[in-house]
Coordinates of C-alpha atoms and ligand atoms in Angstrom, one line a residue:
M221 CA 78.8 41.5 -11.0
L222 CA 77.3 45.0 -10.5
F223 CA 77.8 46.7 -7.2
L224 CA 77.0 50.0 -5.6
S225 CA 79.8 51.3 -3.3
S226 CA 80.1 54.4 -1.3
T227 CA 83.9 54.4 -0.9
D228 CA 85.4 57.7 -1.4
P229 CA 86.7 57.6 -5.0
A230 CA 90.3 58.6 -4.1
S231 CA 90.5 55.7 -1.6
E232 CA 88.9 53.1 -3.8
I233 CA 91.4 50.3 -4.3
T234 CA 90.9 49.2 -7.9
E235 CA 92.8 48.2 -11.1
M236 CA 91.0 51.0 -12.9
L237 CA 89.0 53.9 -11.8
V238 CA 86.8 55.4 -14.6
I239 CA 85.9 59.0 -14.4
P240 CA 83.4 60.5 -16.9
V241 CA 84.3 64.1 -17.8
C242 CA 82.3 66.8 -19.5
E243 CA 83.7 69.5 -21.7
D244 CA 82.2 72.4 -19.8
K245 CA 81.6 71.2 -16.2
D246 CA 82.9 69.1 -13.4
L247 CA 80.6 66.3 -12.5
N248 CA 81.7 65.4 -9.0
D249 CA 82.5 67.1 -5.8
S250 CA 85.7 65.3 -4.6
L251 CA 88.6 67.7 -4.5
V252 CA 91.2 65.0 -5.3
I253 CA 89.2 63.9 -8.3
A254 CA 88.8 67.4 -9.4
S255 CA 92.5 67.9 -9.4
T256 CA 93.2 64.8 -11.4
V257 CA 90.5 66.0 -13.9
Q258 CA 92.3 69.3 -14.0
R259 CA 95.6 67.5 -14.8
V260 CA 94.0 65.5 -17.7
R261 CA 92.4 68.6 -19.1
G262 CA 95.9 69.9 -19.4
F263 CA 96.6 67.2 -22.1
K264 CA 96.0 68.5 -25.6
E265 CA 94.3 65.3 -26.7
F266 CA 91.7 65.4 -23.9
T267 CA 89.0 68.1 -23.6
G268 CA 86.2 65.9 -22.4
A269 CA 84.6 65.9 -25.9
K270 CA 82.4 62.9 -26.6
G271 CA 84.6 59.9 -27.4
D272 CA 87.8 61.4 -25.8
E273 CA 89.8 58.9 -23.7
A274 CA 92.9 59.3 -21.6
V275 CA 94.7 57.1 -19.0
L276 CA 96.8 58.1 -16.1
Y277 CA 98.9 55.4 -14.6
D278 CA 99.9 55.3 -10.9
P279 CA 98.2 58.6 -10.2
S280 CA 99.2 60.5 -7.1
Q281 CA 96.7 61.0 -4.2
V282 CA 94.5 58.2 -5.6
K283 CA 94.7 54.6 -4.7
A284 CA 93.6 53.2 -8.1
Q285 CA 96.3 51.7 -10.3
R286 CA 95.1 53.7 -13.2
I287 CA 92.4 56.2 -14.0
M288 CA 90.6 56.2 -17.3
F289 CA 88.9 59.4 -18.2
I290 CA 86.1 59.2 -20.7
G291 CA 84.6 62.3 -22.4
L292 CA 80.9 62.9 -22.3
G293 CA 80.8 66.1 -24.4
K294 CA 78.7 69.1 -23.3
S295 CA 76.8 68.6 -20.1
E296 CA 73.6 69.5 -21.7
S297 CA 74.0 66.6 -24.1
V298 CA 74.4 64.0 -21.4
S299 CA 71.5 61.5 -21.5
P300 CA 70.8 58.1 -20.3
E301 CA 71.9 56.8 -23.7
S302 CA 75.3 58.6 -23.6
L303 CA 75.9 57.3 -20.0
R304 CA 75.0 53.8 -21.1
A305 CA 77.5 54.1 -23.9
M306 CA 80.2 55.5 -21.6
A307 CA 79.8 52.7 -19.1
G308 CA 79.9 50.2 -22.0
R309 CA 83.1 51.7 -23.2
A310 CA 84.7 51.6 -19.8
T311 CA 83.8 47.9 -19.5
A312 CA 85.2 47.1 -22.9
Q313 CA 88.4 48.9 -21.9
G314 CA 88.6 46.9 -18.8
M315 CA 88.1 43.6 -20.6
Q316 CA 90.7 44.6 -23.3
R317 CA 93.2 45.2 -20.6
K318 CA 92.4 41.8 -19.1
L319 CA 91.4 43.3 -15.8
S320 CA 89.1 41.5 -13.4
A321 CA 87.4 44.6 -11.9
I322 CA 86.8 48.3 -12.5
S323 CA 85.2 51.1 -10.6
L324 CA 83.1 53.8 -12.2
L325 CA 82.5 57.1 -10.7
V326 CA 78.8 58.1 -11.0
P327 CA 78.3 61.8 -11.7
T328 CA 76.7 63.6 -8.8
G329 CA 73.9 64.8 -11.1
D330 CA 74.3 68.5 -10.2
G331 CA 75.3 69.8 -13.6
I332 CA 73.2 67.3 -15.5
D333 CA 69.7 67.4 -16.7
A334 CA 68.7 63.8 -15.9
D335 CA 67.2 62.0 -13.0
M336 CA 69.6 60.1 -10.8
A337 CA 67.6 56.9 -11.0
D338 CA 67.7 57.1 -14.8
M339 CA 71.4 57.9 -14.9
L340 CA 72.4 55.2 -12.6
K341 CA 70.2 52.6 -14.3
A342 CA 71.7 53.5 -17.7
M343 CA 75.2 53.2 -16.4
L344 CA 74.5 49.8 -14.8
E345 CA 72.9 48.6 -18.1
G346 CA 75.7 49.8 -20.3
A347 CA 78.3 48.0 -18.2
C348 CA 76.3 44.8 -17.8
L349 CA 75.5 44.6 -21.5
R350 CA 79.1 45.2 -22.6
N351 CA 80.4 42.7 -20.1
H352 CA 79.7 39.7 -22.4
L353 CA 81.4 37.7 -25.0
F354 CA 80.1 35.1 -27.4
D355 CA 83.1 32.8 -27.6
R356 CA 81.4 29.4 -27.3
Y357 CA 82.8 28.4 -30.7
K358 CA 86.3 29.7 -30.1
T359 CA 88.9 27.2 -29.1
Q360 CA 91.2 30.0 -27.9
K361 CA 89.3 32.4 -25.7
D362 CA 91.2 35.7 -25.7
S363 CA 89.5 37.8 -23.1
K364 CA 87.0 37.4 -20.3
P365 CA 84.1 39.4 -18.8
L366 CA 84.9 41.4 -15.7
K367 CA 84.1 39.8 -12.4
R368 CA 83.2 43.0 -10.7
I369 CA 82.0 46.5 -11.7
N370 CA 81.7 48.9 -8.8
F371 CA 79.6 52.1 -9.1
L372 CA 80.9 54.8 -6.8
I373 CA 78.1 56.8 -5.3
K374 CA 77.1 58.8 -2.2
P375 CA 76.0 56.7 0.7
A376 CA 72.5 58.0 0.7
V377 CA 72.1 57.3 -3.0
A378 CA 73.6 53.8 -2.6
R379 CA 71.0 53.1 0.1
K380 CA 68.1 54.4 -1.9
Y381 CA 69.0 52.3 -5.0
K382 CA 70.3 49.2 -3.4
A383 CA 67.9 47.0 -5.2
L384 CA 68.7 48.4 -8.6
P385 CA 71.8 46.3 -9.6
A386 CA 69.9 43.1 -9.2
R387 CA 66.9 44.4 -11.2
V388 CA 69.1 45.8 -14.0
S389 CA 71.0 42.5 -14.0
A390 CA 67.9 40.4 -14.3
V391 CA 66.8 42.3 -17.4
C392 CA 70.2 42.6 -19.0
Q393 CA 70.9 38.9 -18.5
G394 CA 67.8 38.4 -20.6
T395 CA 69.3 40.6 -23.3
L396 CA 72.5 38.6 -23.2
L397 CA 70.6 35.3 -23.4
A398 CA 68.7 36.5 -26.4
R399 CA 72.0 37.6 -28.0
N400 CA 73.5 34.2 -27.4
W401 CA 70.6 32.5 -29.0
V402 CA 70.7 34.7 -32.1
N403 CA 74.4 34.2 -32.4
T404 CA 74.1 30.4 -32.1
P405 CA 74.3 29.0 -35.7
S406 CA 71.2 27.4 -37.1
N407 CA 72.7 23.9 -37.0
D408 CA 72.8 24.1 -33.2
K409 CA 69.3 25.6 -32.7
K410 CA 67.0 23.5 -34.7
P411 CA 63.4 23.9 -33.4
A412 CA 63.4 21.0 -31.1
A413 CA 66.8 21.9 -29.6
F414 CA 65.8 25.6 -29.2
A415 CA 62.5 24.5 -27.6
R416 CA 64.4 22.3 -25.1
T417 CA 66.7 25.1 -24.1
I418 CA 63.9 27.5 -23.5
A419 CA 61.9 24.9 -21.5
R420 CA 64.8 24.0 -19.3
L421 CA 65.4 27.6 -18.3
A422 CA 61.7 28.3 -17.9
K423 CA 61.3 25.3 -15.5
K424 CA 64.3 26.4 -13.6
E425 CA 62.5 29.7 -13.1
G426 CA 59.4 27.8 -11.9
L427 CA 57.3 28.7 -14.9
K428 CA 54.6 26.5 -16.3
T429 CA 56.0 25.3 -19.6
T430 CA 54.4 23.5 -22.5
V431 CA 56.2 22.2 -25.6
L432 CA 54.0 21.1 -28.5
G433 CA 55.7 18.8 -30.9
K434 CA 54.7 18.1 -34.5
K435 CA 52.1 15.5 -33.4
E436 CA 50.3 18.0 -31.1
L437 CA 50.5 20.7 -33.7
K438 CA 48.8 18.4 -36.2
Q439 CA 46.2 17.3 -33.7
K440 CA 45.4 21.0 -32.9
K441 CA 45.5 21.9 -36.6
F442 CA 48.2 24.5 -36.6
G443 CA 48.1 24.4 -40.4
A444 CA 50.2 27.5 -41.1
I445 CA 53.1 26.5 -38.8
L446 CA 53.1 23.0 -40.3
A447 CA 53.1 24.3 -43.9
V448 CA 56.2 26.4 -43.3
A449 CA 58.0 23.4 -41.6
E450 CA 57.1 21.0 -44.3
G451 CA 60.3 21.4 -46.3
S452 CA 62.6 20.9 -43.4
S453 CA 63.8 17.6 -42.0
S454 CA 63.6 19.2 -38.5
A455 CA 60.2 19.0 -36.9
P456 CA 58.5 22.3 -35.8
G457 CA 57.5 23.0 -32.3
M458 CA 55.7 25.5 -30.2
V459 CA 56.7 26.5 -26.7
I460 CA 54.4 28.2 -24.2
V461 CA 55.9 29.7 -21.1
D462 CA 53.5 31.0 -18.6
Y463 CA 54.5 33.4 -15.8
H464 CA 51.4 33.5 -13.6
P465 CA 51.9 35.2 -10.3
R466 CA 49.3 35.0 -7.6
G467 CA 46.9 37.8 -7.6
A468 CA 47.7 39.0 -11.2
K469 CA 44.9 41.1 -12.6
K470 CA 46.3 41.7 -16.1
T471 CA 47.4 39.3 -18.8
A472 CA 49.9 40.1 -21.5
A473 CA 50.5 37.5 -24.2
L474 CA 53.7 37.8 -26.2
V475 CA 54.3 36.0 -29.5
G476 CA 57.8 35.7 -31.0
K477 CA 58.8 34.7 -34.5
G478 CA 61.0 31.7 -34.2
V479 CA 62.3 30.7 -37.7
T480 CA 65.6 29.1 -36.8
F481 CA 66.7 29.5 -40.4
D482 CA 64.9 31.2 -43.2
S483 CA 66.2 30.0 -46.6
G484 CA 63.1 31.5 -48.2
G485 CA 61.8 28.0 -49.1
L486 CA 61.2 27.4 -52.8
N487 CA 61.1 31.1 -53.3
L488 CA 64.8 30.8 -52.3
K489 CA 66.7 33.8 -51.1
T490 CA 69.7 35.2 -52.9
T491 CA 73.2 34.7 -51.5
K492 CA 73.2 38.2 -50.2
T493 CA 70.0 37.9 -48.2
I494 CA 70.2 34.3 -47.1
N495 CA 73.5 34.6 -45.2
L496 CA 72.1 36.3 -42.2
M497 CA 69.0 34.2 -41.8
K498 CA 70.0 32.5 -38.5
V499 CA 68.7 35.8 -37.1
D500 CA 65.1 35.0 -37.9
M501 CA 64.3 33.7 -34.5
A502 CA 65.3 36.9 -32.8
G503 CA 61.6 37.6 -31.9
A504 CA 61.2 34.3 -30.1
A505 CA 64.6 34.8 -28.4
A506 CA 63.5 38.2 -27.1
V507 CA 60.1 37.0 -26.0
A508 CA 61.4 34.0 -24.2
A509 CA 64.0 36.0 -22.4
T510 CA 61.4 38.6 -21.5
V511 CA 59.2 36.1 -19.8
L512 CA 62.1 34.7 -17.9
A513 CA 63.1 38.2 -16.8
S514 CA 59.5 39.0 -15.8
A515 CA 59.6 36.1 -13.4
R516 CA 63.0 37.2 -12.0
L517 CA 61.6 40.7 -11.6
K518 CA 58.4 39.4 -9.9
L519 CA 56.2 41.6 -12.1
N520 CA 52.6 41.6 -10.9
L521 CA 50.9 40.6 -14.1
R522 CA 50.6 37.4 -16.0
V523 CA 53.0 37.1 -18.9
I524 CA 52.6 34.3 -21.4
G525 CA 55.2 33.7 -24.1
I526 CA 54.1 31.8 -27.2
L527 CA 56.9 30.7 -29.5
P528 CA 56.3 29.0 -32.8
L529 CA 59.6 27.4 -33.9
V530 CA 60.3 26.2 -37.4
E531 CA 62.9 26.0 -40.0
N532 CA 62.0 27.3 -43.5
M533 CA 63.8 25.0 -45.9
I534 CA 63.6 23.3 -49.3
S535 CA 62.9 19.7 -50.2
G536 CA 60.6 17.6 -52.3
K537 CA 58.0 18.0 -49.5
A538 CA 58.3 21.7 -49.2
T539 CA 55.2 23.9 -49.5
R540 CA 55.0 25.4 -53.0
P541 CA 54.0 28.9 -54.2
G542 CA 50.3 28.7 -55.1
D543 CA 49.5 26.1 -52.5
I544 CA 46.5 26.8 -50.3
I545 CA 46.6 25.9 -46.7
R546 CA 44.2 26.2 -43.7
S547 CA 45.4 28.1 -40.7
Y548 CA 44.6 27.4 -37.0
S549 CA 41.9 30.1 -37.2
G550 CA 40.1 28.2 -40.0
K551 CA 40.9 30.9 -42.6
T552 CA 42.5 29.6 -45.8
I553 CA 45.7 31.2 -47.1
E554 CA 47.1 31.2 -50.6
I555 CA 50.9 30.9 -50.4
G556 CA 51.9 33.6 -52.8
N557 CA 55.5 33.4 -51.6
T558 CA 57.2 30.8 -49.4
D559 CA 59.6 33.5 -48.2
A560 CA 56.7 35.3 -46.4
E561 CA 56.7 32.5 -43.8
G562 CA 57.0 34.7 -40.7
R563 CA 53.4 36.0 -40.9
L564 CA 52.2 32.4 -41.3
I565 CA 53.7 31.0 -38.1
L566 CA 52.7 34.2 -36.3
I567 CA 49.0 34.1 -37.2
D568 CA 48.7 30.5 -35.9
A569 CA 50.3 31.6 -32.6
L570 CA 48.3 34.8 -32.5
S571 CA 44.9 33.1 -33.1
Y572 CA 45.9 30.5 -30.4
A573 CA 46.8 33.3 -27.9
V574 CA 43.5 35.1 -28.5
Q575 CA 41.4 32.0 -28.3
R576 CA 43.1 30.2 -25.4
Y577 CA 44.1 33.1 -23.2
K578 CA 41.9 36.1 -24.1
P579 CA 44.8 38.4 -23.1
G580 CA 44.3 42.1 -22.2
I581 CA 47.3 42.9 -24.3
L582 CA 48.8 41.0 -27.2
I583 CA 52.2 41.8 -28.6
D584 CA 54.2 40.0 -31.3
M585 CA 57.8 40.6 -32.0
A586 CA 59.4 39.4 -35.3
T587 CA 62.2 39.9 -37.8
L588 CA 59.3 40.1 -40.3
T589 CA 60.2 42.2 -43.3
G590 CA 63.2 43.6 -45.2
A591 CA 60.8 46.5 -46.1
C592 CA 60.8 47.6 -42.4
V593 CA 64.6 47.9 -42.6
M594 CA 64.2 49.9 -45.8
A595 CA 61.8 52.2 -44.1
L596 CA 63.5 52.8 -40.8
G597 CA 67.1 51.5 -41.1
E598 CA 68.8 49.4 -38.5
G599 CA 68.3 51.7 -35.6
Y600 CA 64.5 51.6 -35.2
A601 CA 61.9 48.9 -34.9
G602 CA 58.5 49.5 -36.6
V603 CA 55.5 49.4 -34.3
F604 CA 52.0 48.7 -35.6
S605 CA 49.0 48.7 -33.4
N606 CA 45.2 48.8 -33.4
D607 CA 45.4 50.7 -30.0
D608 CA 46.9 54.2 -29.7
E609 CA 47.6 53.9 -26.0
L610 CA 49.5 50.6 -26.4
A611 CA 51.5 52.0 -29.3
A612 CA 52.4 55.1 -27.3
G613 CA 53.4 52.9 -24.3
I614 CA 55.8 50.9 -26.5
T615 CA 57.4 53.9 -28.1
Q616 CA 57.9 55.5 -24.7
S617 CA 59.6 52.4 -23.5
G618 CA 61.8 52.6 -26.6
E619 CA 62.9 56.1 -25.7
K620 CA 63.6 55.1 -22.1
T621 CA 65.6 52.0 -23.0
G622 CA 67.3 53.3 -26.1
E623 CA 65.6 50.4 -28.0
R624 CA 64.0 52.9 -30.4
C625 CA 60.6 52.3 -31.9
W626 CA 58.7 54.2 -34.5
R627 CA 54.9 53.8 -35.0
M628 CA 53.8 52.9 -38.5
P629 CA 50.3 53.1 -40.0
L630 CA 47.7 50.3 -40.6
P631 CA 45.6 51.8 -43.4
D632 CA 42.4 50.0 -44.2
D633 CA 42.6 50.6 -47.9
Y634 CA 45.9 48.7 -48.2
K635 CA 44.1 45.5 -47.3
D636 CA 43.2 45.2 -50.9
L637 CA 46.8 44.3 -51.5
I638 CA 46.6 41.0 -49.6
K639 CA 43.3 39.8 -51.1
S640 CA 43.4 36.4 -52.8
E641 CA 41.3 35.3 -55.8
L642 CA 41.1 31.7 -54.5
A643 CA 41.5 31.7 -50.7
D644 CA 40.6 34.0 -47.8
I645 CA 43.8 35.9 -47.9
N646 CA 47.2 35.8 -49.7
N647 CA 50.5 35.9 -47.8
M648 CA 52.2 37.8 -50.6
P649 CA 51.1 41.4 -51.2
R650 CA 50.3 42.4 -54.7
S651 CA 52.6 45.5 -54.5
R652 CA 56.2 45.5 -53.4
W653 CA 55.8 48.9 -51.8
G654 CA 54.9 49.2 -48.1
G655 CA 55.9 45.6 -47.4
A656 CA 56.2 46.2 -43.6
I657 CA 52.6 47.6 -43.5
T658 CA 51.0 44.8 -45.6
A659 CA 52.7 42.2 -43.4
A660 CA 51.3 43.9 -40.3
L661 CA 47.8 44.1 -42.0
F662 CA 48.0 40.4 -42.6
L663 CA 48.6 39.8 -38.9
E664 CA 45.8 42.1 -37.9
E665 CA 43.3 39.9 -39.7
F666 CA 43.9 37.3 -37.0
V667 CA 43.7 39.2 -33.7
G668 CA 40.1 40.2 -33.7
Q669 CA 39.3 43.0 -31.2
T670 CA 42.3 42.2 -28.9
H671 CA 44.5 45.2 -28.0
W672 CA 47.4 44.2 -30.2
A673 CA 50.8 45.5 -31.3
H674 CA 53.3 44.1 -33.8
I675 CA 56.9 45.1 -33.5
D676 CA 59.0 44.4 -36.6
I677 CA 62.7 44.1 -35.4
A678 CA 64.3 43.0 -38.7
G679 CA 66.5 46.1 -38.6
P680 CA 67.7 46.3 -35.0
A681 CA 67.9 42.5 -34.2
Y682 CA 71.4 42.3 -35.5
R683 CA 74.5 44.4 -36.1
K684 CA 77.5 43.5 -38.1
K685 CA 79.6 46.0 -36.2
G686 CA 79.3 46.3 -32.4
N687 CA 78.6 49.6 -30.6
D688 CA 79.5 50.9 -27.2
Y689 CA 77.4 48.4 -25.3
C690 CA 76.8 45.6 -27.7
G691 CA 79.3 43.4 -29.5
P692 CA 78.8 42.5 -33.2
G693 CA 76.0 40.0 -33.9
G694 CA 72.7 39.6 -32.2
T695 CA 71.7 42.6 -30.1
G696 CA 69.0 41.1 -27.9
F697 CA 66.8 44.0 -29.0
G698 CA 63.3 43.9 -27.4
V699 CA 64.1 42.4 -24.0
R700 CA 64.7 45.7 -22.3
L701 CA 61.9 47.3 -24.3
L702 CA 59.3 44.7 -23.3
C703 CA 60.5 44.5 -19.7
D704 CA 60.2 48.2 -19.3
F705 CA 56.8 48.2 -20.9
L706 CA 55.4 45.3 -18.8
S707 CA 56.7 46.8 -15.6
R708 CA 54.7 50.0 -16.3
I709 CA 51.3 48.6 -17.0
Ligands
BES905 N1 63.0 36.9 -42.4 C1 62.7 37.7 -43.5 C2 62.8 39.2 -43.2 C3 64.1 39.7 -42.8 C4 64.8 40.5 -43.7 C5 64.6 39.6 -41.6 C6 66.0 41.0 -43.4 C7 65.9 40.1 -41.2 C8 66.6 40.8 -42.2 C9 61.2 37.4 -43.9 O1 60.8 36.1 -43.7 C10 61.1 37.6 -45.4 O2 61.7 36.9 -46.1 N2 60.3 38.6 -45.8 C11 60.1 38.9 -47.1 C12 58.6 39.1 -47.4 C13 58.2 39.1 -48.8 C14 58.5 37.8 -49.5 C15 56.8 39.5 -48.9 C16 60.9 40.2 -47.4 O3 61.0 41.1 -46.6 O4 61.4 40.3 -48.5
MN906 MN1 61.3 34.8 -45.3
ZN907 ZN1 61.7 35.1 -42.2

């Protein structure tokens, strides 16, 4: 779907040629293109300011049926993120017009303060990520993804980066997969069904895949996962996908929260907060998609995805506030609140990861707390870690990919807030303040000395309104972040 092409832009035969334009500089060295840019700059409504768009039909001297100009703003403000957005917009415009292919002119890089590899990668990503629809439940499908997106680039550059489209596509297909999973309604992704889907794809990728059902979870004493699942008529499960390339020296274990629906349990959520709770498996979706992408990318480390899958529901059998349960680690937990279920399933998976695999790096990703959304809004994930280097690596990947992360503290003295009078620990903090932190501190109790990071994605996992390279709904947040991070360690 993504192609690099070194055809001269004026001779490119296409339904739509897309030309990014800056306010203050020309971004390419073709004379014909420069003269069309000159023409469009003559229109009052187009100055090249960020967000400007203009279309020329049947342009002279150019073979394209139409040219779409997209403003990038001042050249100094051009960044991978703005190019990602531009390419996403171009793709959306192509789909809206029901085209089957578009060609994007890649800036030469002269007037821009960004590396060619970063620019090209960002444009490929933006296009690939926007070229997607979730219309599985629509009887009438009104538009289709583009079949072909060409990136016009100098021959030497095309040669140098010829492997890039496939790599970008491997990662972005992961993001799209995670989005589809999040968008799927909870009635169609009960734990067993979700587990089957993951296992099917993992096997296709040649990964060692294990699915533990309720019976095995009981045998192995995953008490916390079982306690959360108790109120649901759908059985819980745990999927383990293991990408283990020959010669791998490092091991990263990734744990993803997979609550396929979070009603809150007996501490039932309100109408306002319950409505979105099909999103509560976004961590598991991102982790599963990341392991699949790691295999596609042939990363040279072992990546193990561990996905506890449950539905948090209500029934006569549901776990009650005040109940005390025994987790996989052996530690007992007082259930102060049945809506703090994410940390329960995570600690069983984390303890298992530590005990079974002794990973060099352990990362969990979870839509864990509303408090994290309060703290950082919907544009940032919260990162908590017992390891400065690991935290820095993740936030750097966030900057590179545009999946932004902000490190949060793990203060020792806050641990008082999750003490229990009766059990080893309480899943409900005593104070309502700092809820993202107390949740992370709860997890930390179960990772021992392992280099660990927790990424709270409750904010960025979902967006009601789309943006330039993501439609409304699940965002697939975390896949590009983790793939970038794993490919750099
Ligand atoms: N799944 C929710 C967190 C959440 C909130 C995800 C908003 C996505 C968007 C989680 O299980 C939860 O209910 N957390 C509680 C914890 C509290 C009971 C300690 C919360 O954040 O209120
Ligand atoms: Mn909850
Ligand atoms: Zn939850």
